[in-house]
Amino acid sequence: MSSEWPLWEVFIRGQHGLNHRHVGSLHAPDAELAIRHARDVYTRRNEGVSIWVVPSAQITASAPSEKGPLFEPANAKVYRHPTFYDIPDEVGHM
Amino acid sequence: MYAQMVKSEATNEDPEMLAAFQARIDAGERIEPKDWMPEGYRKTLIRQIGQHAHSEIVGQLPEGNWITRAPTLERKAILLAKVQDEAGHGLYLYCAAETLGVTRDDLTEQLLSGRMKYSSIFNYPTLTWADIGAVGWLVDGAAIMNQVPLQRTSFGPYSRAMIRICKEESFHQRQGYDLIRKMAEGTAEQKAMAQDALNRFWYPSLMMFGPSDKDSVHSTQSMAWRIKINTNDELRQKFVDQTVPQAKFLGLTIPDENLKWNEDKQGWDFSEPDWSEFYEVLKGNGPCNTDRIEARQKAWRDGAWFRDGLMGHAKKAEARRNAGRIAAE
């Protein structure tokens, strides 16, 4: 018999003002119970102020093999960084 | 150690891919679930993480045994929190194993059928309240020895689970030491119970690290893959060196007449545990093997209607929501 509960990805906001961050996954029959389980599994020591759960099957991820085409173009664009530009000392902090 | 004698799987793959993979590990990169990995790496990790997860879950049983009999409400609350943590640790690890392509049901089935193991230590009984102290102090102490270096293991999800577990594990060891200290400083009878617990748990704790693996090919492969960081002997020595002064502070005696400070190695010499006992326990002939597996089988069986009921409810609720949506369109 396999009626395994579906898998959910859990995201927790650690403190007010921070992003929700992926902390792990768990099995639950529905979203409501996924939140309750996430409370028990991932916030036993006040680790969070808010929880998101998302069905794992709903997540689309980039393929590791696409790492080059996806991210390498940014490598060549050094002019996007402030350190690319020389500002004379006399100008002061900028 | 919660994963004992994990055999590494042979790998038969393109040498170029293998070399590139090894180079990533040597460079300290983390391997993530969707990355290419040798089949042997995947299988060995499933076995190791699965065994580790099973140990956390079965490890709840010897301690759960004392929840209703804890001597004070505070001790009961502490023990409940600890046992709940063990459940959490099991869940972090199962999820890490599942990223490698094995299902939770499959892992559960393998535990219940005895095809996958859990740590030998949980096949020993907790006969007195002092044993609960010894479990926290020695068993969790030994587990930490292994888990701290595994935070740097090469497989990302395993490493992240270990980081989370290590944050919580220190509470486990400290509450155990605190408990046994209260008894060691109590009446003569209480102190005798503490000594008795140390006597019974000392050698089984040393066995947790597994037999010497100096010449083991499996260990060599696992260390190259960084899913094993130290040898069993290194960790055992570290554990003894850490524990001897702690026992001395309590006024308790380590049950080993060969225990002697070795100035040259700056560590303690100690007796090996009885490895024939270890192999018997692994074979299923320890004092509690049958009880432990039966308890897990019963929990799985008795929970089936509940798991199915919640799933049935979730499906119906979803169908109702969909029907509502269609009616509204």
PDB file of C-alpha atoms in Angstrom, chain A residues 2-93:
ATOM      1  CA  SER A   2       1.343   3.377  -0.815  1.00  0.00           C
ATOM      2  CA  SER A   3      -0.804   6.337   0.023  1.00  0.00           C
ATOM      3  CA  GLU A   4       2.169   8.445   0.971  1.00  0.00           C
ATOM      4  CA  TRP A   5       1.301  12.008   1.898  1.00  0.00           C
ATOM      5  CA  PRO A   6       2.579  14.499  -0.679  1.00  0.00           C
ATOM      6  CA  LEU A   7       5.806  16.406  -0.118  1.00  0.00           C
ATOM      7  CA  TRP A   8       5.850  20.119   0.762  1.00  0.00           C
ATOM      8  CA  GLU A   9       8.723  22.581   0.793  1.00  0.00           C
ATOM      9  CA  VAL A  10       8.846  24.753   3.896  1.00  0.00           C
ATOM     10  CA  PHE A  11       9.942  28.401   4.026  1.00  0.00           C
ATOM     11  CA  ILE A  12      10.304  30.278   7.294  1.00  0.00           C
ATOM     12  CA  ARG A  13      10.641  33.983   8.006  1.00  0.00           C
ATOM     13  CA  GLY A  14      13.102  33.975  10.879  1.00  0.00           C
ATOM     14  CA  GLN A  15      12.532  37.506  12.064  1.00  0.00           C
ATOM     15  CA  HIS A  16      10.434  40.458  11.080  1.00  0.00           C
ATOM     16  CA  GLY A  17      12.048  42.216   8.162  1.00  0.00           C
ATOM     17  CA  LEU A  18      13.824  39.142   6.734  1.00  0.00           C
ATOM     18  CA  ASN A  19      12.919  37.048   3.697  1.00  0.00           C
ATOM     19  CA  HIS A  20      11.254  33.698   4.019  1.00  0.00           C
ATOM     20  CA  ARG A  21      13.996  31.136   3.630  1.00  0.00           C
ATOM     21  CA  HIS A  22      13.849  27.509   2.536  1.00  0.00           C
ATOM     22  CA  VAL A  23      14.453  25.288   5.565  1.00  0.00           C
ATOM     23  CA  GLY A  24      13.524  21.809   4.351  1.00  0.00           C
ATOM     24  CA  SER A  25      10.572  19.677   3.414  1.00  0.00           C
ATOM     25  CA  LEU A  26       7.964  17.431   4.974  1.00  0.00           C
ATOM     26  CA  HIS A  27       5.008  15.212   4.134  1.00  0.00           C
ATOM     27  CA  ALA A  28       1.438  16.306   4.857  1.00  0.00           C
ATOM     28  CA  PRO A  29      -1.999  15.495   3.437  1.00  0.00           C
ATOM     29  CA  ASP A  30      -2.905  19.135   2.778  1.00  0.00           C
ATOM     30  CA  ALA A  31      -1.658  22.698   3.114  1.00  0.00           C
ATOM     31  CA  GLU A  32      -3.229  23.305   6.490  1.00  0.00           C
ATOM     32  CA  LEU A  33      -1.571  20.281   8.065  1.00  0.00           C
ATOM     33  CA  ALA A  34       1.674  21.062   6.260  1.00  0.00           C
ATOM     34  CA  ILE A  35       1.756  24.365   8.179  1.00  0.00           C
ATOM     35  CA  ARG A  36       1.048  22.588  11.454  1.00  0.00           C
ATOM     36  CA  HIS A  37       3.715  19.988  10.814  1.00  0.00           C
ATOM     37  CA  ALA A  38       6.163  22.704   9.776  1.00  0.00           C
ATOM     38  CA  ARG A  39       5.502  24.431  13.090  1.00  0.00           C
ATOM     39  CA  ASP A  40       6.428  21.232  14.959  1.00  0.00           C
ATOM     40  CA  VAL A  41       9.341  20.159  12.774  1.00  0.00           C
ATOM     41  CA  TYR A  42      11.050  23.467  11.995  1.00  0.00           C
ATOM     42  CA  THR A  43      10.143  25.997  14.712  1.00  0.00           C
ATOM     43  CA  ARG A  44      10.491  24.213  18.052  1.00  0.00           C
ATOM     44  CA  ARG A  45      12.811  26.956  19.319  1.00  0.00           C
ATOM     45  CA  ASN A  46      11.249  30.183  18.152  1.00  0.00           C
ATOM     46  CA  GLU A  47      12.928  30.005  14.767  1.00  0.00           C
ATOM     47  CA  GLY A  48      10.170  31.820  12.965  1.00  0.00           C
ATOM     48  CA  VAL A  49       7.440  34.401  12.801  1.00  0.00           C
ATOM     49  CA  SER A  50       5.820  33.159   9.583  1.00  0.00           C
ATOM     50  CA  ILE A  51       5.647  29.931   7.550  1.00  0.00           C
ATOM     51  CA  TRP A  52       5.053  29.302   3.844  1.00  0.00           C
ATOM     52  CA  VAL A  53       4.445  25.812   2.467  1.00  0.00           C
ATOM     53  CA  VAL A  54       4.492  24.950  -1.236  1.00  0.00           C
ATOM     54  CA  PRO A  55       3.774  21.560  -2.822  1.00  0.00           C
ATOM     55  CA  SER A  56       7.204  20.292  -3.934  1.00  0.00           C
ATOM     56  CA  ALA A  57       5.702  19.171  -7.235  1.00  0.00           C
ATOM     57  CA  GLN A  58       4.881  22.808  -8.013  1.00  0.00           C
ATOM     58  CA  ILE A  59       8.490  23.956  -7.922  1.00  0.00           C
ATOM     59  CA  THR A  60      10.322  24.372 -11.205  1.00  0.00           C
ATOM     60  CA  ALA A  61      14.076  24.398 -10.850  1.00  0.00           C
ATOM     61  CA  SER A  62      16.823  25.378 -13.263  1.00  0.00           C
ATOM     62  CA  ALA A  63      18.857  22.406 -14.467  1.00  0.00           C
ATOM     63  CA  PRO A  64      22.426  22.112 -13.193  1.00  0.00           C
ATOM     64  CA  SER A  65      23.522  21.571 -16.813  1.00  0.00           C
ATOM     65  CA  GLU A  66      22.219  25.041 -17.691  1.00  0.00           C
ATOM     66  CA  LYS A  67      24.429  26.667 -15.094  1.00  0.00           C
ATOM     67  CA  GLY A  68      26.796  27.975 -17.749  1.00  0.00           C
ATOM     68  CA  PRO A  69      24.301  29.532 -20.183  1.00  0.00           C
ATOM     69  CA  LEU A  70      22.230  30.941 -17.305  1.00  0.00           C
ATOM     70  CA  PHE A  71      24.852  32.525 -15.135  1.00  0.00           C
ATOM     71  CA  GLU A  72      28.025  32.999 -17.159  1.00  0.00           C
ATOM     72  CA  PRO A  73      26.774  36.051 -19.108  1.00  0.00           C
ATOM     73  CA  ALA A  74      26.762  38.014 -15.841  1.00  0.00           C
ATOM     74  CA  ASN A  75      30.446  37.167 -15.293  1.00  0.00           C
ATOM     75  CA  ALA A  76      31.476  39.224 -18.318  1.00  0.00           C
ATOM     76  CA  LYS A  77      29.644  42.344 -17.198  1.00  0.00           C
ATOM     77  CA  VAL A  78      32.090  43.704 -14.688  1.00  0.00           C
ATOM     78  CA  TYR A  79      30.879  47.242 -15.407  1.00  0.00           C
ATOM     79  CA  ARG A  80      27.779  46.383 -13.370  1.00  0.00           C
ATOM     80  CA  HIS A  81      29.865  46.602 -10.216  1.00  0.00           C
ATOM     81  CA  PRO A  82      30.792  49.934  -8.604  1.00  0.00           C
ATOM     82  CA  THR A  83      34.443  48.904  -8.260  1.00  0.00           C
ATOM     83  CA  PHE A  84      34.769  48.959 -12.100  1.00  0.00           C
ATOM     84  CA  TYR A  85      34.956  52.762 -11.983  1.00  0.00           C
ATOM     85  CA  ASP A  86      37.955  54.754 -10.815  1.00  0.00           C
ATOM     86  CA  ILE A  87      36.935  57.787  -8.855  1.00  0.00           C
ATOM     87  CA  PRO A  88      39.807  60.189  -8.060  1.00  0.00           C
ATOM     88  CA  ASP A  89      40.623  60.441  -4.354  1.00  0.00           C
ATOM     89  CA  GLU A  90      40.045  64.199  -4.490  1.00  0.00           C
ATOM     90  CA  VAL A  91      36.377  63.580  -5.242  1.00  0.00           C
ATOM     91  CA  GLY A  92      35.946  61.893  -1.886  1.00  0.00           C
ATOM     92  CA  HIS A  93      33.554  59.131  -0.903  1.00  0.00           C
TER      93      HIS A  93
END
